[in-house]
Amino acid sequence: MASQINEANLLLLLATIGSGMVLVSIVLVARSVNRVSVERLVPDAVMAGRSFTITYIVRNPRRWSRGWGLIIGEYPSGQDASGLGHGFIGVLAPGEERRIEVEQVVPRRGRIRLHAVRVQSRFSLGLFSCTVDHVTPAELMVYPVIARFRRDPWRERSRTMAGGGSAPRQVAIQDEFFGLREYRQGDNYRWIHWRRSARMGELLVREMRAMQLREMVVIVDPWSAPYARMETDGAGMVDVAAERVISAATAAVCDGLDRGYRVGLICRAAEPVLIPVASGRVHRQRVLRELALLQPESAESLADLVARSYGAKLGQARLVVCTARMSPQHEGLVRYLHRQAEALLVLCPEQAEFQALVDLGRETRDDRRAS
């Protein structure tokens, strides 16, 4: 009888200890996340497939209690914040402020809406978890993979379609004043600067040079192929040809702006994009943002978009046509633009020139290894 009582007391003691540990775990978990504040710092824009950091500033305003085993991350709201990593803080002392940087990679272009920062603790046994969501809305813009040109695409005066075509129309380009120099035998008398010549006591002539063309329009039709080659990118299925066309368009835009061109954009998409020519950092961000948000399906043809946006005002501009497939409609449009524009460049993944000119970075190297 006494042995049975001792066993019952031992079981009661063990049950009490276990219940106490569970109760302590619940209290510690709740107190770890209670009153902890979080501030999130995100970059204005990032590039798809390239790592970046989201910074969290975590504060513990309490005077006595510590925070234990804190997991800091984004509130999982559908596909917007799915796949983003988390940070961890082992111990957050009273009154302490901790700054943690979490490296992230987003495989796909587009807009990511961040709704809230989630603070979670499972200290100490991991039997229970307590979660607090701090609502701090933010938006992260993911630009397409920005490709680059392997060489100067405008080294030649113009580009023709693969398979030939008529010679490009020569556009009369006005000359601009460059400077003054001494008169040489055979110079046109109309070039003499008489006022400066009288002041200097010798004949001086105006030296002129051809005015460089400084306007370029990028025309994009990513979903022109009759069938799509779908591949997974870690966040779902993606149209490979369309993404390559969009990346090539980013290369054309950035290369043109870097060379001093005023660049415009025409995109055939669910919401057609018509951006007039301009330059500068703000314009670059606007163009990249529109390319990042492109979605398929459009009822309007590419030729109608070009006619509606520019009409016949293409004689003084260089054109870049980026398309997933050269259909008969695209070939007809390219022939028309070839006659109108000063110079023309066609970028199509089906053509060998695309691979020779456009460097898609990591994707291109992967393709080489696969081949």
CSV table of C-alpha atoms in Angstrom, one decimal:
chain,number,residue,atom,x,y,z
A,1,MET,CA,0.0,0.0,0.0
A,2,ALA,CA,2.8,2.4,0.9
A,3,SER,CA,4.6,1.6,-2.3
A,4,GLN,CA,1.5,2.4,-4.3
A,5,ILE,CA,1.2,5.8,-2.5
A,6,ASN,CA,4.8,6.6,-3.2
A,7,GLU,CA,4.4,5.8,-6.9
A,8,ALA,CA,1.2,8.0,-7.0
A,9,ASN,CA,3.1,10.8,-5.4
A,10,LEU,CA,6.0,10.4,-7.8
A,11,LEU,CA,3.6,10.5,-10.8
A,12,LEU,CA,1.9,13.6,-9.3
A,13,LEU,CA,5.2,15.3,-8.8
A,14,LEU,CA,6.2,14.6,-12.4
A,15,ALA,CA,2.9,15.8,-13.7
A,16,THR,CA,3.3,19.0,-11.6
A,17,ILE,CA,6.8,19.6,-13.0
A,18,GLY,CA,5.6,18.9,-16.5
A,19,SER,CA,2.6,21.3,-16.1
A,20,GLY,CA,4.9,23.9,-14.6
A,21,MET,CA,7.3,23.7,-17.6
A,22,VAL,CA,4.4,24.0,-20.0
A,23,LEU,CA,3.1,27.0,-18.1
A,24,VAL,CA,6.5,28.6,-18.0
A,25,SER,CA,6.9,28.0,-21.7
A,26,ILE,CA,3.6,29.7,-22.4
A,27,VAL,CA,4.5,32.7,-20.3
A,28,LEU,CA,7.9,33.0,-21.8
A,29,VAL,CA,6.6,32.8,-25.3
A,30,ALA,CA,3.9,35.4,-24.7
A,31,ARG,CA,6.3,37.8,-22.9
A,32,SER,CA,9.0,37.4,-25.6
A,33,VAL,CA,6.9,39.0,-28.3
A,34,ASN,CA,4.8,41.3,-26.1
A,35,ARG,CA,5.5,45.0,-26.7
A,36,VAL,CA,8.3,44.3,-29.2
A,37,SER,CA,8.3,46.9,-32.0
A,38,VAL,CA,9.6,46.4,-35.5
A,39,GLU,CA,10.5,48.8,-38.3
A,40,ARG,CA,11.1,47.6,-41.8
A,41,LEU,CA,13.4,49.2,-44.4
A,42,VAL,CA,13.1,48.0,-48.0
A,43,PRO,CA,14.9,49.3,-51.2
A,44,ASP,CA,12.9,51.3,-53.7
A,45,ALA,CA,13.5,48.7,-56.4
A,46,VAL,CA,15.4,45.5,-56.9
A,47,MET,CA,16.2,43.3,-59.9
A,48,ALA,CA,14.7,39.8,-60.4
A,49,GLY,CA,17.1,37.0,-59.6
A,50,ARG,CA,19.6,39.3,-57.8
A,51,SER,CA,20.0,39.2,-54.0
A,52,PHE,CA,19.1,42.2,-51.9
A,53,THR,CA,18.5,42.9,-48.2
A,54,ILE,CA,15.5,43.8,-46.2
A,55,THR,CA,16.5,45.5,-42.9
A,56,TYR,CA,14.4,45.1,-39.7
A,57,ILE,CA,15.0,47.3,-36.7
A,58,VAL,CA,13.7,45.5,-33.6
A,59,ARG,CA,13.2,47.3,-30.3
A,60,ASN,CA,12.4,46.0,-26.8
A,61,PRO,CA,11.0,48.9,-24.8
A,62,ARG,CA,10.5,46.9,-21.6
A,63,ARG,CA,12.6,47.6,-18.6
A,64,TRP,CA,12.9,44.1,-17.2
A,65,SER,CA,11.7,41.4,-19.6
A,66,ARG,CA,13.9,39.9,-22.3
A,67,GLY,CA,12.8,38.7,-25.7
A,68,TRP,CA,13.8,35.1,-26.4
A,69,GLY,CA,14.1,33.3,-29.8
A,70,LEU,CA,12.5,35.9,-32.0
A,71,ILE,CA,11.8,35.0,-35.6
A,72,ILE,CA,11.3,38.1,-37.8
A,73,GLY,CA,9.8,37.9,-41.2
A,74,GLU,CA,7.0,39.0,-43.5
A,75,TYR,CA,3.3,38.1,-43.1
A,76,PRO,CA,2.6,35.4,-45.6
A,77,SER,CA,-0.1,37.1,-47.7
A,78,GLY,CA,-0.8,34.9,-50.8
A,79,GLN,CA,2.0,35.0,-53.4
A,80,ASP,CA,3.1,38.5,-52.6
A,81,ALA,CA,5.5,37.7,-49.7
A,82,SER,CA,5.8,33.9,-50.2
A,83,GLY,CA,9.4,32.7,-50.4
A,84,LEU,CA,10.9,35.6,-48.5
A,85,GLY,CA,13.4,34.7,-45.8
A,86,HIS,CA,13.3,35.3,-42.0
A,87,GLY,CA,15.7,36.7,-39.5
A,88,PHE,CA,16.4,35.4,-36.0
A,89,ILE,CA,17.3,37.1,-32.7
A,90,GLY,CA,18.4,34.8,-29.9
A,91,VAL,CA,18.1,37.2,-27.0
A,92,LEU,CA,16.8,40.8,-27.0
A,93,ALA,CA,17.7,42.5,-23.8
A,94,PRO,CA,15.5,45.1,-22.1
A,95,GLY,CA,15.8,48.5,-23.8
A,96,GLU,CA,17.9,47.0,-26.6
A,97,GLU,CA,17.6,47.9,-30.3
A,98,ARG,CA,18.8,45.3,-32.8
A,99,ARG,CA,19.2,45.8,-36.5
A,100,ILE,CA,19.2,42.6,-38.6
A,101,GLU,CA,19.5,42.3,-42.4
A,102,VAL,CA,17.8,39.4,-44.2
A,103,GLU,CA,19.1,38.5,-47.6
A,104,GLN,CA,16.3,37.9,-50.1
A,105,VAL,CA,16.0,36.8,-53.8
A,106,VAL,CA,12.9,37.3,-55.9
A,107,PRO,CA,13.0,35.2,-59.1
A,108,ARG,CA,10.2,37.1,-61.0
A,109,ARG,CA,9.6,40.7,-62.0
A,110,GLY,CA,6.5,42.5,-60.8
A,111,ARG,CA,5.2,44.3,-57.8
A,112,ILE,CA,5.3,42.7,-54.3
A,113,ARG,CA,3.0,44.1,-51.7
A,114,LEU,CA,4.3,43.7,-48.1
A,115,HIS,CA,1.4,43.9,-45.6
A,116,ALA,CA,2.8,43.3,-42.2
A,117,VAL,CA,5.9,42.2,-40.3
A,118,ARG,CA,5.4,39.0,-38.3
A,119,VAL,CA,7.3,38.5,-35.0
A,120,GLN,CA,7.1,35.0,-33.7
A,121,SER,CA,8.6,33.1,-30.7
A,122,ARG,CA,8.7,29.4,-29.9
A,123,PHE,CA,10.9,29.6,-26.8
A,124,SER,CA,11.8,27.5,-25.0
A,125,LEU,CA,10.5,24.0,-25.6
A,126,GLY,CA,9.0,24.7,-29.0
A,127,LEU,CA,5.6,23.3,-27.9
A,128,PHE,CA,3.8,26.6,-28.3
A,129,SER,CA,4.3,29.7,-30.5
A,130,CYS,CA,3.1,33.2,-30.1
A,131,THR,CA,2.8,35.5,-33.1
A,132,VAL,CA,2.3,39.3,-33.3
A,133,ASP,CA,1.8,40.9,-36.7
A,134,HIS,CA,2.8,44.6,-37.0
A,135,VAL,CA,0.9,46.1,-39.9
A,136,THR,CA,3.4,48.2,-41.9
A,137,PRO,CA,2.3,48.3,-45.6
A,138,ALA,CA,5.0,48.7,-48.2
A,139,GLU,CA,5.6,48.0,-51.8
A,140,LEU,CA,8.7,46.4,-53.4
A,141,MET,CA,9.2,46.9,-57.2
A,142,VAL,CA,11.1,44.0,-58.9
A,143,TYR,CA,12.6,45.1,-62.2
A,144,PRO,CA,13.2,42.5,-65.0
A,145,VAL,CA,16.6,41.0,-65.4
A,146,ILE,CA,18.5,43.9,-67.0
A,147,ALA,CA,20.5,42.4,-69.8
A,148,ARG,CA,23.3,44.2,-71.6
A,149,PHE,CA,24.6,44.5,-75.2
A,150,ARG,CA,27.9,42.8,-75.9
A,151,ARG,CA,28.8,45.5,-78.4
A,152,ASP,CA,27.6,48.9,-79.7
A,153,PRO,CA,24.4,48.0,-81.6
A,154,TRP,CA,24.6,51.3,-83.6
A,155,ARG,CA,28.1,50.9,-84.8
A,156,GLU,CA,26.7,50.4,-88.3
A,157,ARG,CA,24.4,53.1,-89.7
A,158,SER,CA,21.4,50.8,-89.6
A,159,ARG,CA,20.3,47.2,-89.1
A,160,THR,CA,18.2,45.3,-91.6
A,161,MET,CA,16.0,42.4,-91.1
A,162,ALA,CA,17.4,38.9,-91.2
A,163,GLY,CA,17.1,37.7,-94.7
A,164,GLY,CA,17.7,41.1,-96.4
A,165,GLY,CA,15.6,44.1,-97.2
A,166,SER,CA,15.8,47.4,-99.0
A,167,ALA,CA,18.4,49.9,-98.0
A,168,PRO,CA,17.4,52.3,-95.2
A,169,ARG,CA,16.1,55.7,-96.1
A,170,GLN,CA,18.7,58.3,-95.7
A,171,VAL,CA,17.4,61.1,-93.6
A,172,ALA,CA,18.6,64.7,-94.2
A,173,ILE,CA,20.3,65.7,-90.9
A,174,GLN,CA,21.0,69.3,-90.2
A,175,ASP,CA,24.5,70.4,-89.3
A,176,GLU,CA,25.3,72.1,-86.0
A,177,PHE,CA,28.0,74.7,-85.2
A,178,PHE,CA,31.2,73.2,-83.8
A,179,GLY,CA,33.7,76.0,-83.7
A,180,LEU,CA,35.9,78.4,-85.7
A,181,ARG,CA,39.1,77.7,-87.6
A,182,GLU,CA,41.4,79.5,-90.1
A,183,TYR,CA,40.2,79.8,-93.7
A,184,ARG,CA,41.5,77.2,-96.1
A,185,GLN,CA,41.6,77.4,-99.8
A,186,GLY,CA,38.4,75.9,-101.2
A,187,ASP,CA,36.2,76.7,-98.2
A,188,ASN,CA,32.8,78.0,-99.0
A,189,TYR,CA,32.7,81.8,-98.6
A,190,ARG,CA,29.3,81.5,-96.9
A,191,TRP,CA,31.1,79.8,-93.9
A,192,ILE,CA,33.2,82.9,-93.2
A,193,HIS,CA,32.5,84.6,-89.9
A,194,TRP,CA,33.0,88.2,-91.0
A,195,ARG,CA,32.6,89.8,-87.6
A,196,ARG,CA,35.1,87.6,-85.8
A,197,SER,CA,37.4,87.8,-88.9
A,198,ALA,CA,37.5,91.6,-88.7
A,199,ARG,CA,38.3,91.5,-85.0
A,200,MET,CA,41.1,88.9,-85.4
A,201,GLY,CA,42.6,90.4,-88.6
A,202,GLU,CA,42.4,87.0,-90.5
A,203,LEU,CA,39.7,85.0,-92.2
A,204,LEU,CA,37.9,82.6,-89.9
A,205,VAL,CA,35.3,80.1,-91.0
A,206,ARG,CA,32.6,78.3,-89.1
A,207,GLU,CA,33.3,74.6,-88.7
A,208,MET,CA,30.1,72.5,-88.8
A,209,ARG,CA,29.5,68.8,-88.0
A,210,ALA,CA,26.5,66.6,-88.5
A,211,MET,CA,24.0,66.8,-85.7
A,212,GLN,CA,23.8,63.4,-84.0
A,213,LEU,CA,20.4,61.8,-83.7
A,214,ARG,CA,19.4,61.6,-80.0
A,215,GLU,CA,16.0,59.9,-80.1
A,216,MET,CA,15.3,56.2,-79.8
A,217,VAL,CA,12.0,54.3,-79.5
A,218,VAL,CA,11.9,50.8,-78.1
A,219,ILE,CA,8.9,48.8,-79.4
A,220,VAL,CA,8.1,45.6,-77.4
A,221,ASP,CA,5.8,42.7,-78.1
A,222,PRO,CA,6.7,39.9,-75.7
A,223,TRP,CA,3.8,37.6,-76.3
A,224,SER,CA,3.8,37.3,-80.1
A,225,ALA,CA,4.7,33.6,-80.2
A,226,PRO,CA,1.8,31.2,-81.0
A,227,TYR,CA,2.9,28.9,-78.1
A,228,ALA,CA,4.7,29.6,-74.9
A,229,ARG,CA,7.7,27.7,-73.6
A,230,MET,CA,6.9,27.5,-69.9
A,231,GLU,CA,9.5,26.9,-67.2
A,232,THR,CA,9.5,27.1,-63.4
A,233,ASP,CA,11.4,29.9,-61.7
A,234,GLY,CA,10.8,28.9,-58.1
A,235,ALA,CA,7.6,31.0,-57.8
A,236,GLY,CA,5.5,29.3,-60.5
A,237,MET,CA,5.6,28.9,-64.3
A,238,VAL,CA,7.0,31.6,-66.6
A,239,ASP,CA,7.1,32.2,-70.3
A,240,VAL,CA,10.8,32.1,-71.1
A,241,ALA,CA,10.7,33.8,-74.6
A,242,ALA,CA,8.6,36.7,-73.2
A,243,GLU,CA,10.9,37.2,-70.3
A,244,ARG,CA,13.9,37.2,-72.7
A,245,VAL,CA,12.3,39.8,-74.9
A,246,ILE,CA,11.5,42.0,-71.9
A,247,SER,CA,15.1,41.7,-70.7
A,248,ALA,CA,16.4,42.6,-74.1
A,249,ALA,CA,14.1,45.7,-74.0
A,250,THR,CA,15.7,46.8,-70.7
A,251,ALA,CA,19.1,46.4,-72.3
A,252,ALA,CA,18.0,48.7,-75.2
A,253,VAL,CA,16.5,51.3,-72.9
A,254,CYS,CA,19.5,51.4,-70.5
A,255,ASP,CA,22.0,51.4,-73.3
A,256,GLY,CA,20.2,54.2,-75.1
A,257,LEU,CA,19.9,56.4,-72.0
A,258,ASP,CA,23.6,55.8,-71.2
A,259,ARG,CA,24.6,56.9,-74.7
A,260,GLY,CA,22.6,60.2,-74.3
A,261,TYR,CA,19.5,59.3,-76.3
A,262,ARG,CA,16.0,60.4,-75.4
A,263,VAL,CA,14.2,57.1,-75.2
A,264,GLY,CA,10.5,56.3,-75.7
A,265,LEU,CA,8.7,53.0,-75.1
A,266,ILE,CA,5.8,51.2,-76.9
A,267,CYS,CA,4.6,47.9,-75.4
A,268,ARG,CA,1.8,45.6,-76.5
A,269,ALA,CA,0.4,44.1,-73.3
A,270,ALA,CA,-2.9,43.8,-71.3
A,271,GLU,CA,-2.5,47.5,-70.6
A,272,PRO,CA,-0.7,49.1,-73.5
A,273,VAL,CA,2.3,51.2,-72.6
A,274,LEU,CA,3.0,54.4,-74.6
A,275,ILE,CA,5.8,56.5,-73.1
A,276,PRO,CA,7.1,59.5,-75.1
A,277,VAL,CA,10.8,60.1,-75.5
A,278,ALA,CA,12.6,61.6,-72.5
A,279,SER,CA,15.8,61.1,-70.5
A,280,GLY,CA,17.1,61.2,-67.0
A,281,ARG,CA,17.0,59.0,-63.9
A,282,VAL,CA,13.3,59.5,-63.2
A,283,HIS,CA,12.5,58.5,-66.8
A,284,ARG,CA,14.7,55.4,-66.6
A,285,GLN,CA,12.9,54.3,-63.4
A,286,ARG,CA,9.5,54.9,-65.0
A,287,VAL,CA,10.3,52.8,-68.1
A,288,LEU,CA,11.8,49.9,-66.0
A,289,ARG,CA,8.7,50.0,-63.8
A,290,GLU,CA,6.4,49.7,-66.8
A,291,LEU,CA,8.4,46.8,-68.1
A,292,ALA,CA,8.3,45.1,-64.7
A,293,LEU,CA,4.5,45.3,-64.7
A,294,LEU,CA,3.7,44.0,-68.2
A,295,GLN,CA,1.0,41.3,-68.4
A,296,PRO,CA,0.0,39.2,-71.4
A,297,GLU,CA,-3.1,39.5,-73.6
A,298,SER,CA,-3.9,42.5,-75.7
A,299,ALA,CA,-6.7,43.2,-78.2
A,300,GLU,CA,-4.7,45.9,-80.1
A,301,SER,CA,-2.1,45.0,-82.7
A,302,LEU,CA,1.5,46.3,-82.5
A,303,ALA,CA,1.1,48.2,-85.7
A,304,ASP,CA,-2.0,50.0,-84.4
A,305,LEU,CA,-0.1,51.0,-81.2
A,306,VAL,CA,2.8,52.4,-83.3
A,307,ALA,CA,0.5,54.3,-85.5
A,308,ARG,CA,-1.5,55.7,-82.6
A,309,SER,CA,1.6,56.8,-80.6
A,310,TYR,CA,4.0,58.2,-83.2
A,311,GLY,CA,2.2,58.0,-86.6
A,312,ALA,CA,4.7,59.1,-89.3
A,313,LYS,CA,7.0,61.0,-86.8
A,314,LEU,CA,9.8,58.4,-86.9
A,315,GLY,CA,12.2,59.8,-89.4
A,316,GLN,CA,14.6,61.3,-86.9
A,317,ALA,CA,14.5,58.4,-84.4
A,318,ARG,CA,16.3,55.1,-84.1
A,319,LEU,CA,14.0,52.1,-83.5
A,320,VAL,CA,14.5,48.9,-81.6
A,321,VAL,CA,11.8,46.2,-82.2
A,322,CYS,CA,11.8,43.4,-79.5
A,323,THR,CA,9.5,40.5,-80.3
A,324,ALA,CA,9.2,36.9,-79.3
A,325,ARG,CA,8.5,35.8,-82.9
A,326,MET,CA,8.7,37.4,-86.4
A,327,SER,CA,5.2,36.7,-87.7
A,328,PRO,CA,4.1,38.0,-91.1
A,329,GLN,CA,2.4,40.9,-89.4
A,330,HIS,CA,5.7,41.8,-87.6
A,331,GLU,CA,7.7,41.4,-90.8
A,332,GLY,CA,5.4,43.9,-92.6
A,333,LEU,CA,5.6,46.4,-89.7
A,334,VAL,CA,9.4,46.1,-89.7
A,335,ARG,CA,9.6,46.7,-93.4
A,336,TYR,CA,7.4,49.8,-93.0
A,337,LEU,CA,9.5,51.1,-90.0
A,338,HIS,CA,12.7,50.3,-92.0
A,339,ARG,CA,11.6,52.8,-94.7
A,340,GLN,CA,10.5,55.4,-92.2
A,341,ALA,CA,13.2,55.4,-89.5
A,342,GLU,CA,16.8,56.5,-89.7
A,343,ALA,CA,18.1,53.2,-88.3
A,344,LEU,CA,16.4,50.0,-87.1
A,345,LEU,CA,17.4,47.1,-84.8
A,346,VAL,CA,15.3,43.9,-84.5
A,347,LEU,CA,15.8,41.7,-81.4
A,348,CYS,CA,14.1,38.3,-81.6
A,349,PRO,CA,15.2,35.2,-79.6
A,350,GLU,CA,14.7,33.1,-82.7
A,351,GLN,CA,17.4,34.9,-84.5
A,352,ALA,CA,21.1,34.2,-84.1
A,353,GLU,CA,21.8,38.0,-83.8
A,354,PHE,CA,19.9,38.1,-80.6
A,355,GLN,CA,22.3,35.6,-79.0
A,356,ALA,CA,25.3,37.4,-80.4
A,357,LEU,CA,24.2,40.8,-79.2
A,358,VAL,CA,22.2,40.4,-76.0
A,359,ASP,CA,23.9,39.1,-72.8
A,360,LEU,CA,21.2,37.9,-70.4
A,361,GLY,CA,23.8,37.3,-67.7
A,362,ARG,CA,23.3,34.2,-65.5
A,363,GLU,CA,20.6,32.8,-67.8
A,364,THR,CA,22.9,32.9,-70.8
A,365,ARG,CA,25.7,31.1,-68.9
A,366,ASP,CA,23.3,28.4,-67.8
A,367,ASP,CA,22.2,27.9,-71.4
A,368,ARG,CA,25.8,27.5,-72.4
A,369,ARG,CA,26.4,24.9,-69.7
A,370,ALA,CA,23.2,23.0,-70.7
A,371,SER,CA,24.3,22.9,-74.3
